[in-house]
Short mmCIF file of C-alpha atoms in Angstrom, two decimals:
data_model
loop_
_atom_site.label_atom_id
_atom_site.label_comp_id
_atom_site.label_asym_id
_atom_site.label_seq_id
_atom_site.Cartn_x
_atom_site.Cartn_y
_atom_site.Cartn_z
CA MET A 1 206.50 92.85 136.89
CA VAL A 2 202.81 92.02 136.49
CA ASN A 3 200.49 94.98 136.57
CA PHE A 4 197.89 94.66 139.36
CA SER A 5 194.85 96.78 138.49
CA GLY A 6 197.03 99.41 136.89
CA LYS A 7 199.72 99.36 139.59
CA ILE A 8 203.10 97.66 139.46
CA LEU A 9 203.64 94.89 141.99
CA ALA A 10 206.13 96.33 144.44
CA ARG A 11 209.53 94.65 144.69
CA GLY A 12 209.06 94.33 148.44
CA ILE A 13 206.13 91.96 147.86
CA ALA A 14 208.23 89.42 145.97
CA LEU A 15 208.47 86.00 147.57
CA THR A 16 211.45 85.52 149.86
CA LEU A 17 212.86 82.41 151.51
CA GLY A 18 215.14 82.32 154.51
CA ALA A 19 218.38 80.41 154.96
CA ALA A 20 216.47 77.41 156.26
CA ALA A 21 214.99 76.93 152.81
CA LEU A 22 218.39 76.89 151.15
CA ASN A 23 219.82 74.29 153.53
CA ALA A 24 216.79 72.03 153.99
CA PRO A 25 217.07 68.41 152.82
CA ALA A 26 214.95 67.34 149.85
CA GLY A 27 211.36 66.67 150.84
CA ALA A 28 211.67 68.28 154.27
CA THR A 29 209.24 70.93 155.42
CA VAL A 30 210.72 74.37 154.83
CA GLN A 31 210.49 77.00 157.54
CA GLY A 32 210.18 80.66 156.62
CA GLY A 33 209.25 82.58 153.50
CA THR A 34 206.38 84.76 152.37
CA LEU A 35 203.37 83.37 150.53
CA VAL A 36 201.84 85.76 147.98
CA TYR A 37 198.11 85.05 147.79
CA LEU A 38 195.98 86.85 145.21
CA GLU A 39 192.34 87.35 146.13
CA GLN A 40 189.61 88.29 143.67
CA GLN A 41 187.92 90.82 145.98
CA ALA A 42 188.81 92.90 148.99
CA HIS A 43 187.45 91.85 152.36
CA THR A 44 184.52 93.89 153.59
CA ASN A 45 184.24 93.21 157.34
CA LEU A 46 186.03 90.82 159.70
CA TYR A 47 183.41 90.51 162.40
CA PRO A 48 183.47 86.69 162.43
CA PRO A 49 179.75 86.18 161.62
CA SER A 50 180.49 88.10 158.40
CA GLY A 51 183.01 85.44 157.42
CA GLY A 52 180.56 83.80 155.00
CA PHE A 53 181.86 86.19 152.33
CA TYR A 54 184.90 84.27 151.13
CA PRO A 55 187.39 87.16 151.07
CA ASN A 56 186.46 87.81 154.72
CA GLY A 57 186.66 84.15 155.67
CA GLY A 58 189.97 83.69 153.89
CA ILE A 59 191.58 86.12 156.32
CA LEU A 60 189.62 85.10 159.42
CA ASN A 61 190.62 81.47 158.90
CA GLN A 62 194.28 82.42 159.42
CA ILE A 63 193.91 84.69 162.45
CA THR A 64 191.16 83.06 164.52
CA ASP A 65 190.69 79.63 166.08
CA LYS A 66 187.39 77.91 166.67
CA LEU A 67 185.99 76.17 169.72
CA THR A 68 185.79 72.92 167.74
CA TYR A 69 187.23 71.58 164.47
CA GLN A 70 185.12 70.09 161.69
CA ASN A 71 187.10 67.42 159.90
CA PRO A 72 186.83 68.34 156.19
CA ASP A 73 187.00 64.68 155.13
CA THR A 74 184.53 63.09 157.57
CA LEU A 75 182.64 66.26 158.67
CA ALA A 76 182.96 64.95 162.25
CA ILE A 77 183.27 67.56 165.00
CA GLU A 78 186.60 67.19 166.80
CA PRO A 79 188.45 69.03 169.61
CA TRP A 80 190.31 72.29 169.12
CA ILE A 81 190.15 75.07 171.69
CA ALA A 82 187.60 72.90 173.50
CA GLU A 83 189.15 69.66 174.74
CA SER A 84 185.75 68.07 175.33
CA TRP A 85 182.04 68.88 175.50
CA SER A 86 178.65 67.51 176.46
CA SER A 87 175.00 68.41 175.99
CA ASN A 88 171.68 67.49 177.51
CA ALA A 89 169.24 65.24 175.68
CA ASP A 90 167.12 68.02 174.15
CA LYS A 91 170.14 70.11 173.04
CA THR A 92 169.21 73.16 175.09
CA GLU A 93 172.42 73.08 177.16
CA TYR A 94 176.03 72.60 176.03
CA THR A 95 179.11 72.52 178.26
CA PHE A 96 182.67 72.91 176.94
CA LYS A 97 185.97 72.23 178.72
CA LEU A 98 188.78 74.38 177.29
CA ARG A 99 192.47 73.77 176.65
CA PRO A 100 194.70 75.54 179.17
CA GLY A 101 197.29 78.11 178.19
CA VAL A 102 195.65 79.53 175.07
CA THR A 103 196.01 83.29 174.59
CA PHE A 104 194.98 85.90 172.08
CA SER A 105 197.75 87.70 170.23
CA ASP A 106 197.41 90.68 172.58
CA GLY A 107 198.39 88.39 175.47
CA THR A 108 194.93 88.16 177.06
CA PRO A 109 193.67 84.69 177.96
CA LEU A 110 191.33 82.69 175.77
CA ASP A 111 189.45 81.37 178.76
CA ALA A 112 185.85 80.57 179.63
CA ASN A 113 185.02 84.24 180.13
CA ALA A 114 186.29 85.14 176.67
CA VAL A 115 184.43 82.25 175.02
CA ALA A 116 181.24 83.22 176.85
CA LYS A 117 181.51 86.84 175.69
CA ASN A 118 182.15 85.71 172.10
CA PHE A 119 179.04 83.58 171.93
CA ASP A 120 176.88 86.05 173.85
CA THR A 121 177.77 88.53 171.10
CA TYR A 122 177.30 86.08 168.22
CA GLY A 123 174.11 84.61 169.66
CA LEU A 124 172.42 87.84 170.78
CA GLY A 125 174.16 90.55 168.77
CA ASN A 126 175.08 93.98 170.11
CA ALA A 127 172.71 96.67 168.89
CA ALA A 128 174.78 99.53 170.30
CA LEU A 129 177.83 98.44 168.31
CA LYS A 130 175.71 97.28 165.33
CA LEU A 131 177.06 93.74 165.62
CA PRO A 132 174.44 91.38 164.11
CA VAL A 133 173.41 87.94 165.32
CA SER A 134 175.26 85.06 163.68
CA GLU A 135 173.25 82.99 161.21
CA VAL A 136 174.86 79.78 162.50
CA ILE A 137 173.49 80.14 166.04
CA ASN A 138 169.80 79.46 166.70
CA ASN A 139 167.65 79.91 169.81
CA TYR A 140 170.51 81.29 171.94
CA ALA A 141 169.69 82.41 175.50
CA ARG A 142 172.84 82.96 177.59
CA SER A 143 176.21 81.70 178.75
CA GLU A 144 177.51 80.73 182.18
CA VAL A 145 181.16 80.61 183.26
CA ILE A 146 181.50 77.52 185.46
CA ASP A 147 185.23 77.92 186.12
CA PRO A 148 188.14 79.52 184.24
CA LEU A 149 188.23 76.66 181.71
CA THR A 150 184.58 75.58 181.64
CA VAL A 151 181.71 77.42 179.93
CA LYS A 152 178.07 76.44 179.56
CA PHE A 153 175.53 77.69 177.03
CA TYR A 154 171.75 77.73 177.37
CA PHE A 155 169.18 77.86 174.56
CA LYS A 156 165.51 78.88 174.53
CA ARG A 157 164.65 75.89 172.32
CA PRO A 158 166.59 72.87 171.09
CA SER A 159 169.61 73.86 169.00
CA PRO A 160 171.05 70.69 167.46
CA GLY A 161 173.19 72.62 164.99
CA PHE A 162 175.07 74.57 167.66
CA LEU A 163 177.95 72.12 168.04
CA GLN A 164 178.71 72.27 164.32
CA GLY A 165 178.20 76.03 164.49
CA THR A 166 181.12 76.31 166.92
CA ALA A 167 183.39 74.96 164.16
CA THR A 168 182.39 77.44 161.45
CA ILE A 169 184.16 80.56 160.27
CA GLY A 170 181.34 82.63 161.78
CA SER A 171 182.37 81.46 165.25
CA GLY A 172 186.02 82.47 165.14
CA LEU A 173 187.13 83.49 168.62
CA VAL A 174 188.33 87.07 169.14
CA SER A 175 189.57 89.06 172.11
CA LEU A 176 187.35 91.01 174.47
CA GLY A 177 188.84 94.22 173.06
CA THR A 178 187.78 93.24 169.56
CA LEU A 179 184.21 92.65 170.76
CA GLN A 180 184.12 96.20 172.12
CA ARG A 181 184.59 97.68 168.66
CA SER A 182 181.74 98.66 166.36
CA TYR A 183 180.86 96.76 163.22
CA GLU A 184 182.24 99.61 161.12
CA GLN A 185 185.58 99.49 162.95
CA LEU A 186 185.91 95.77 162.23
CA GLY A 187 186.27 96.53 158.54
CA ASP A 188 189.90 97.29 159.41
CA ALA A 189 191.77 93.97 159.66
CA ARG A 190 194.22 95.47 162.16
CA HIS A 191 191.41 95.69 164.71
CA ILE A 192 190.83 91.92 164.77
CA ILE A 193 192.71 90.21 167.59
CA GLY A 194 192.40 86.44 167.45
CA SER A 195 194.31 83.46 168.79
CA GLY A 196 195.19 82.00 165.38
CA PRO A 197 198.55 81.05 163.88
CA PHE A 198 198.84 84.39 162.07
CA VAL A 199 198.29 88.00 163.10
CA VAL A 200 197.53 91.04 160.96
CA SER A 201 200.76 93.04 160.81
CA ASP A 202 199.88 95.54 158.09
CA GLU A 203 197.03 96.60 155.85
CA LYS A 204 196.54 98.86 152.87
CA LEU A 205 192.78 99.22 152.95
CA GLY A 206 191.07 97.64 149.97
CA ARG A 207 194.34 96.48 148.43
CA GLU A 208 196.52 94.35 150.67
CA VAL A 209 196.70 92.62 154.06
CA THR A 210 199.93 91.23 155.52
CA LEU A 211 199.70 88.32 157.95
CA SER A 212 202.70 87.38 160.09
CA ALA A 213 203.24 84.09 161.87
CA ARG A 214 202.65 84.09 165.60
CA LYS A 215 205.84 82.56 166.96
CA ASP A 216 204.34 81.33 170.24
CA TYR A 217 201.35 79.56 168.62
CA ARG A 218 201.02 75.97 169.89
CA TRP A 219 197.34 75.02 169.93
CA GLY A 220 196.39 73.85 166.44
CA PRO A 221 193.63 71.24 166.13
CA PRO A 222 194.98 67.95 167.61
CA ALA A 223 193.87 66.13 164.45
CA LEU A 224 196.39 68.00 162.30
CA LYS A 225 199.95 66.94 161.61
CA GLN A 226 201.04 70.55 161.85
CA GLN A 227 201.56 71.67 165.43
CA GLY A 228 203.32 74.67 166.93
CA ARG A 229 203.88 77.82 164.89
CA ALA A 230 203.08 78.08 161.19
CA ASN A 231 205.84 77.19 158.72
CA LEU A 232 205.53 80.43 156.77
CA ASP A 233 206.78 83.73 158.14
CA ARG A 234 204.20 85.80 156.30
CA VAL A 235 201.21 85.71 153.99
CA LYS A 236 200.56 88.70 151.75
CA VAL A 237 196.92 88.83 150.64
CA ILE A 238 196.75 91.08 147.58
CA VAL A 239 193.53 92.07 145.81
CA ALA A 240 193.67 91.46 142.06
CA GLY A 241 190.21 91.64 140.58
CA GLU A 242 191.01 90.65 137.00
CA ASP A 243 191.19 86.93 136.30
CA SER A 244 193.94 87.36 133.73
CA VAL A 245 196.08 89.30 136.20
CA ARG A 246 195.86 86.59 138.87
CA ILE A 247 196.65 83.80 136.40
CA GLY A 248 199.46 85.80 134.80
CA ALA A 249 201.07 86.51 138.15
CA LEU A 250 200.89 82.86 139.15
CA LEU A 251 202.38 81.59 135.90
CA ALA A 252 205.12 84.23 136.04
CA GLY A 253 206.14 83.24 139.56
CA GLN A 254 205.01 86.53 141.10
CA ALA A 255 202.23 84.86 143.07
CA ASP A 256 202.14 81.48 144.79
CA PHE A 257 198.43 80.89 145.31
CA ILE A 258 195.31 82.44 143.80
CA ARG A 259 191.57 82.19 144.42
CA GLN A 260 188.80 82.03 141.85
CA ILE A 261 190.52 80.53 138.88
CA GLN A 262 187.90 80.29 136.17
CA ALA A 263 186.99 76.92 134.69
CA TYR A 264 188.40 77.77 131.26
CA ASP A 265 191.81 78.43 132.86
CA GLU A 266 191.97 75.17 134.81
CA ARG A 267 193.31 72.86 132.11
CA PRO A 268 196.05 75.13 130.66
CA THR A 269 197.17 76.02 134.18
CA ARG A 270 197.36 72.36 135.18
CA GLU A 271 199.21 71.48 131.98
CA GLN A 272 201.94 73.96 132.94
CA GLY A 273 202.56 72.07 136.18
CA PHE A 274 200.45 74.11 138.58
CA THR A 275 198.02 72.57 141.06
CA ILE A 276 194.26 73.11 140.89
CA TYR A 277 192.38 72.87 144.19
CA ALA A 278 188.57 72.55 144.01
CA ALA A 279 187.28 72.67 147.57
CA PRO A 280 183.56 71.87 148.00
CA THR A 281 181.29 74.31 149.84
CA ARG A 282 178.66 71.68 150.83
CA GLY A 283 175.79 74.12 151.12
CA VAL A 284 173.02 75.75 149.08
CA ASN A 285 173.91 75.44 145.41
CA ASP A 286 174.58 78.32 143.04
CA SER A 287 170.98 79.18 142.15
CA LEU A 288 168.36 81.74 141.24
CA ALA A 289 165.77 82.48 143.90
CA PHE A 290 162.38 84.00 143.12
CA ARG A 291 160.73 86.78 145.15
CA PRO A 292 157.10 85.58 145.02
CA ASP A 293 155.72 88.93 146.16
CA ASN A 294 156.52 90.25 142.68
CA PRO A 295 153.35 89.82 140.55
CA LEU A 296 155.32 88.58 137.55
CA VAL A 297 156.46 85.48 139.46
CA SER A 298 153.74 85.11 142.10
CA ASP A 299 152.04 82.40 140.04
CA LEU A 300 153.52 78.95 140.72
CA ARG A 301 152.99 78.03 137.07
CA VAL A 302 155.28 80.84 135.95
CA ARG A 303 158.01 79.85 138.38
CA ARG A 304 157.71 76.19 137.37
CA ALA A 305 157.84 77.18 133.71
CA LEU A 306 161.05 79.12 134.16
CA LEU A 307 162.55 76.28 136.19
CA HIS A 308 161.86 73.81 133.36
CA ALA A 309 163.06 76.34 130.76
CA THR A 310 166.48 76.28 132.44
CA ASP A 311 169.07 73.83 131.14
CA SER A 312 171.70 73.47 133.87
CA GLN A 313 173.47 70.74 131.94
CA GLN A 314 174.08 73.20 129.10
CA ILE A 315 175.30 75.84 131.57
CA VAL A 316 177.87 73.47 133.06
CA ALA A 317 178.94 71.98 129.70
CA THR A 318 179.34 75.43 128.14
CA LEU A 319 180.99 77.36 130.95
CA PHE A 320 182.43 75.05 133.56
CA SER A 321 184.52 71.95 134.30
CA ALA A 322 183.98 68.68 136.12
CA ASN A 323 184.59 70.59 139.36
CA TYR A 324 181.09 72.10 138.97
CA PRO A 325 178.58 69.21 138.99
CA PRO A 326 175.06 70.10 137.80
CA ALA A 327 172.74 70.56 140.77
CA LYS A 328 170.62 67.62 141.85
CA SER A 329 168.80 69.49 144.61
CA VAL A 330 168.77 72.75 146.52
CA VAL A 331 171.94 71.71 148.36
CA ALA A 332 175.10 70.02 147.13
CA SER A 333 175.35 66.25 146.94
CA GLY A 334 178.04 66.31 149.65
CA ALA A 335 175.89 68.36 152.04
CA PRO A 336 174.44 66.74 155.16
CA GLY A 337 170.77 66.02 154.47
CA PHE A 338 171.06 66.06 150.68
CA VAL A 339 168.30 64.25 148.76
CA ASP A 340 168.50 63.63 145.01
CA LEU A 341 165.68 65.57 143.34
CA SER A 342 167.01 65.51 139.79
CA SER A 343 163.58 64.46 138.51
CA SER A 344 162.21 67.83 139.65
CA LEU A 345 164.88 69.76 137.75
CA THR A 346 164.35 68.47 134.23
CA PHE A 347 164.87 70.72 131.23
CA ASP A 348 161.50 70.59 129.45
CA PRO A 349 160.71 73.55 127.13
CA ALA A 350 157.40 71.98 126.03
CA LEU A 351 156.22 71.83 129.64
CA ALA A 352 157.46 75.38 130.22
CA ASN A 353 155.47 76.68 127.26
CA ARG A 354 152.36 74.80 128.36
CA LEU A 355 152.56 76.19 131.91
CA LEU A 356 152.94 79.76 130.64
CA ASP A 357 149.97 79.26 128.35
CA GLU A 358 147.91 77.96 131.27
CA ALA A 359 148.94 80.95 133.35
CA GLY A 360 147.52 83.28 130.69
CA TRP A 361 150.78 84.58 129.24
CA ARG A 362 150.42 84.92 125.46
CA ARG A 363 153.19 85.52 122.94
CA GLY A 364 153.24 88.87 121.21
CA ALA A 365 154.46 89.58 117.69
CA ASP A 366 158.07 89.73 118.92
CA GLY A 367 157.74 86.42 120.77
CA LEU A 368 157.69 88.04 124.20
CA ARG A 369 154.82 86.89 126.38
CA GLU A 370 152.28 89.38 127.71
CA LYS A 371 149.38 89.34 130.14
CA ASP A 372 147.01 92.14 131.18
CA GLY A 373 149.13 94.64 129.30
CA LYS A 374 152.38 93.63 131.00
CA ALA A 375 155.31 91.88 129.37
CA LEU A 376 157.16 89.02 131.03
CA ARG A 377 160.30 91.09 131.57
CA LEU A 378 162.36 90.09 134.58
CA THR A 379 165.53 91.62 136.02
CA VAL A 380 168.38 90.21 138.09
CA TYR A 381 171.63 91.66 139.38
CA GLU A 382 174.87 89.91 138.54
CA SER A 383 176.57 88.45 141.64
CA LEU A 384 180.26 89.32 141.45
CA PRO A 385 181.46 86.65 143.94
CA GLN A 386 179.90 83.80 141.95
CA PRO A 387 182.04 82.24 139.19
CA GLN A 388 181.25 83.52 135.68
CA ASN A 389 177.89 84.68 136.98
CA LYS A 390 177.26 87.18 134.19
CA ALA A 391 177.89 84.48 131.56
CA VAL A 392 175.62 82.08 133.48
CA LEU A 393 172.79 84.61 133.57
CA GLN A 394 173.26 85.48 129.92
CA LEU A 395 172.86 81.81 129.02
CA VAL A 396 169.77 81.56 131.22
CA SER A 397 168.41 84.63 129.46
CA GLN A 398 168.84 82.91 126.09
CA GLN A 399 167.11 79.77 127.38
CA TRP A 400 164.17 81.72 128.79
CA GLY A 401 163.87 83.77 125.63
CA LYS A 402 162.92 80.59 123.78
CA VAL A 403 159.76 80.26 125.90
CA GLY A 404 158.87 83.97 125.68
CA ALA A 405 160.42 85.43 128.86
CA ARG A 406 163.04 88.17 128.84
CA LEU A 407 165.71 88.34 131.54
CA THR A 408 167.67 91.59 131.86
CA ILE A 409 170.98 91.37 133.72
CA LEU A 410 171.99 94.42 135.72
CA PRO A 411 175.62 95.14 136.71
CA GLY A 412 176.78 93.68 140.00
CA ASP A 413 178.50 96.91 141.04
CA ALA A 414 175.48 99.15 140.41
CA GLY A 415 174.92 101.73 143.11
CA SER A 416 171.25 100.78 143.42
CA LYS A 417 171.94 97.05 143.78
CA VAL A 418 171.71 96.70 147.56
CA ALA A 419 168.47 98.65 147.91
CA ASP A 420 166.81 97.21 144.81
CA ASN A 421 167.73 93.65 145.77
CA LEU A 422 165.67 94.10 148.94
CA ASP A 423 162.61 95.26 147.00
CA PRO A 424 160.73 92.36 145.37
CA GLN A 425 158.79 94.80 143.20
CA LYS A 426 162.02 95.99 141.59
CA THR A 427 164.01 92.75 141.60
CA PRO A 428 161.97 89.55 141.20
CA LEU A 429 165.06 87.28 141.14
CA ALA A 430 168.35 87.04 143.01
CA VAL A 431 171.47 84.91 142.76
CA ILE A 432 172.00 82.87 145.94
CA GLU A 433 174.60 80.47 147.36
CA VAL A 434 175.90 79.75 150.85
CA GLY A 435 178.30 77.17 152.20
CA ARG A 436 177.96 75.33 155.50
CA ALA A 437 178.31 71.63 156.22
CA ASP A 438 175.17 71.31 158.32
CA PRO A 439 171.43 71.10 157.48
CA ASP A 440 170.99 74.50 159.15
CA VAL A 441 172.39 76.00 155.94
CA ILE A 442 168.91 75.71 154.38
CA LYS A 443 167.44 77.81 157.16
CA SER A 444 170.31 80.29 156.85
CA GLN A 445 169.49 80.89 153.19
CA PHE A 446 165.69 81.07 153.27
CA TYR A 447 164.40 81.97 156.76
CA PRO A 448 163.12 85.57 157.02
CA GLU A 449 165.33 86.40 160.01
CA ASN A 450 168.45 85.10 158.28
CA ARG A 451 169.44 85.67 154.63
CA ASP A 452 165.79 85.69 153.55
CA GLY A 453 166.42 84.56 149.98
CA LEU A 454 162.71 84.80 149.05
CA LEU A 455 162.14 88.21 150.72
CA GLN A 456 159.30 87.19 153.00
CA GLN A 457 157.12 89.40 155.14
CA GLY A 458 158.94 90.26 158.34
CA GLY A 459 162.32 89.68 156.76
CA ALA A 460 164.73 91.85 154.83
CA GLY A 461 162.32 92.76 152.03
CA LYS A 462 160.69 96.15 151.80
CA ASN A 463 156.99 95.87 152.64
CA SER A 464 156.73 92.33 151.28
CA ARG A 465 153.32 90.71 151.74
CA PHE A 466 154.51 87.23 150.85
CA SER A 467 154.96 84.63 153.59
CA ASP A 468 155.09 80.84 153.50
CA ALA A 469 154.22 79.36 156.89
CA ARG A 470 154.81 75.79 155.69
CA LEU A 471 158.33 76.57 154.53
CA ASN A 472 159.17 78.50 157.69
CA ALA A 473 157.93 75.64 159.87
CA LEU A 474 160.26 73.26 158.03
CA LEU A 475 163.19 75.65 158.43
CA LEU A 476 162.56 76.00 162.15
CA GLY A 477 162.24 72.23 162.37
CA ILE A 478 165.73 71.82 160.89
CA ALA A 479 167.08 74.20 163.51
CA SER A 480 165.28 72.56 166.46
CA GLU A 481 164.83 68.81 165.84
CA VAL A 482 167.13 66.85 168.16
CA ASP A 483 166.59 63.41 166.64
CA ALA A 484 169.31 63.23 163.96
CA PRO A 485 167.47 61.02 161.42
CA GLN A 486 164.30 63.07 161.80
CA ARG A 487 166.29 66.29 161.35
CA LEU A 488 167.70 64.97 158.07
CA LYS A 489 164.17 64.01 156.99
CA ILE A 490 162.96 67.55 157.64
CA ALA A 491 165.91 68.88 155.63
CA ALA A 492 164.89 66.59 152.76
CA ASP A 493 161.28 67.77 153.07
CA ALA A 494 162.43 71.40 152.90
CA GLN A 495 164.39 70.71 149.71
CA ARG A 496 161.37 69.00 148.13
CA TYR A 497 159.06 71.81 149.13
CA LEU A 498 161.36 74.52 147.76
CA LEU A 499 161.35 72.78 144.39
CA GLU A 500 157.65 71.86 144.46
CA GLN A 501 156.93 75.56 144.89
CA ALA A 502 159.65 76.41 142.34
CA TYR A 503 161.05 79.02 144.72
CA VAL A 504 164.57 78.30 143.52
CA ILE A 505 166.34 77.16 140.35
CA PRO A 506 169.62 75.40 141.27
CA PHE A 507 172.35 75.52 138.63
CA PHE A 508 175.43 73.73 139.91
CA GLU A 509 177.37 72.77 143.01
CA GLU A 510 179.77 75.63 143.56
CA PRO A 511 183.32 74.84 144.70
CA GLN A 512 185.99 77.29 145.71
CA VAL A 513 188.66 76.80 143.04
CA PHE A 514 192.24 77.83 143.70
CA ALA A 515 195.52 77.37 141.86
CA GLY A 516 198.93 77.02 143.45
CA ALA A 517 202.55 76.91 142.37
CA PRO A 518 204.25 73.50 142.22
CA TYR A 519 206.63 74.50 145.01
CA LEU A 520 203.74 75.25 147.40
CA HIS A 521 202.90 72.42 149.80
CA GLY A 522 200.61 71.84 152.75
CA VAL A 523 197.71 74.16 151.94
CA SER A 524 194.50 72.73 153.39
CA PHE A 525 190.85 73.75 153.39
CA GLU A 526 188.18 73.85 156.07
CA ALA A 527 184.92 71.97 155.59
CA VAL A 528 183.40 74.51 153.19
CA GLY A 529 186.42 75.55 151.16
CA ARG A 530 188.27 78.37 152.90
CA PRO A 531 192.04 77.94 152.74
CA SER A 532 194.28 77.41 155.73
CA PHE A 533 197.94 78.37 155.47
CA TYR A 534 198.82 77.01 158.92
CA GLY A 535 200.58 73.93 157.50
CA ALA A 536 201.67 75.51 154.21
CA TRP A 537 205.32 75.77 153.16
CA LEU A 538 207.35 76.86 150.15
CA ASP A 539 210.24 75.03 148.53
CA LYS A 540 211.62 76.78 145.44
CA ARG A 541 214.89 74.82 145.30
#
């Protein structure tokens, strides 16, 4: 058996198929069986607004339903738990009519009252239980239950992104009992009661989660071919942090589906008959973000120099495959509101050197630039969730070294990482990326009250004095503009401004890359790359 992080894969985890699989005609959907899914990292918390972390979202996507369904091909918002909806002209009121007969796995109804309580929690947070506000909901005021199957939401200001927000992983619907638990308690998958096609039946904390099919499930998105209960009996989500272990288990037939297959493994895996899935995330690209409050990078000329000292084409050609297109803007080319800004992302070492000269940074005897007695030494923490991030940063370090800047890469599992990453004086750069198929994703990444990628004053940063009113106005405009073409224009303006100010250096469009066995069928992906096993089935005949 394959060794998983020093432990032998238990015989009880091996894939099993029921009698239906043995007797099914060729090509027919097989009922039953256990899918073994290897995940790179353990989930951290299953409060739905924490689902942006892919190991969290990969579980939440199996056990929760959403009010609406975002078609991953067209990005259109379609019915799911809500049969229909309407809004007023300025997008400050939304009314949803719900499907009858939907229940959570504890038997309680998924009715208007439950939906109202979900969005009151996601939109306002719960300080007593330490449940934070969702980053996909802006300007939320309150809910109103009109009747058992009709709920209305009110917003303090226009919220044009709310409808799409109801389709995201961060808006998974959970029972009233789940909402009464603290954030800390929701780290235990067994405490999450949803209405989805699977339920959590067992967990070994930090190592394994078992999902079992809900036999009475019958309310999948109407757009899907799959209806009724899931085909699989179970999904075993097993944490296997080492790339070689996940690939080895897949090729040996001990796993059926794995996440985070590295680019260098794609071709040999495909050549052995396995399927590679590269699901787009359609959000902010894999990038480096500056913290302009740090004096080393407070000068626009320095940030622009480092941007033009970065060769993203070399990064992709050296480390990745065609599934990782070089970035053409802050957001991916498939993201709503994308504008091609390739001309602002040129690799130009001569320009980089000239800008550093103009900024007063002079080369020392060792080639490292200095100014006022300080060397241009920058630090960044490796981001473990991002593909080959250490190798990416090492290549960036080599590129920057040629113009006289030194980038030191700190380990992604360092105990000081969380605190130091919130202090711009200690960490002038950070790796960023977030997926969401809506222009609001730009606000989510950079607004001080959301992810605060630049560590602005009033945001997550410790005592930061930096603030950019122009940027923040654009971000709020994205979240509030009700005219769709004008909203896309503001999103384009925000992308241009972020690059004009060289606040961010985009590298590549990051997909979620999976590999599956040839006998696995029917796996699908939501709009930003999280897998769904609802329609999946196994046929090992």
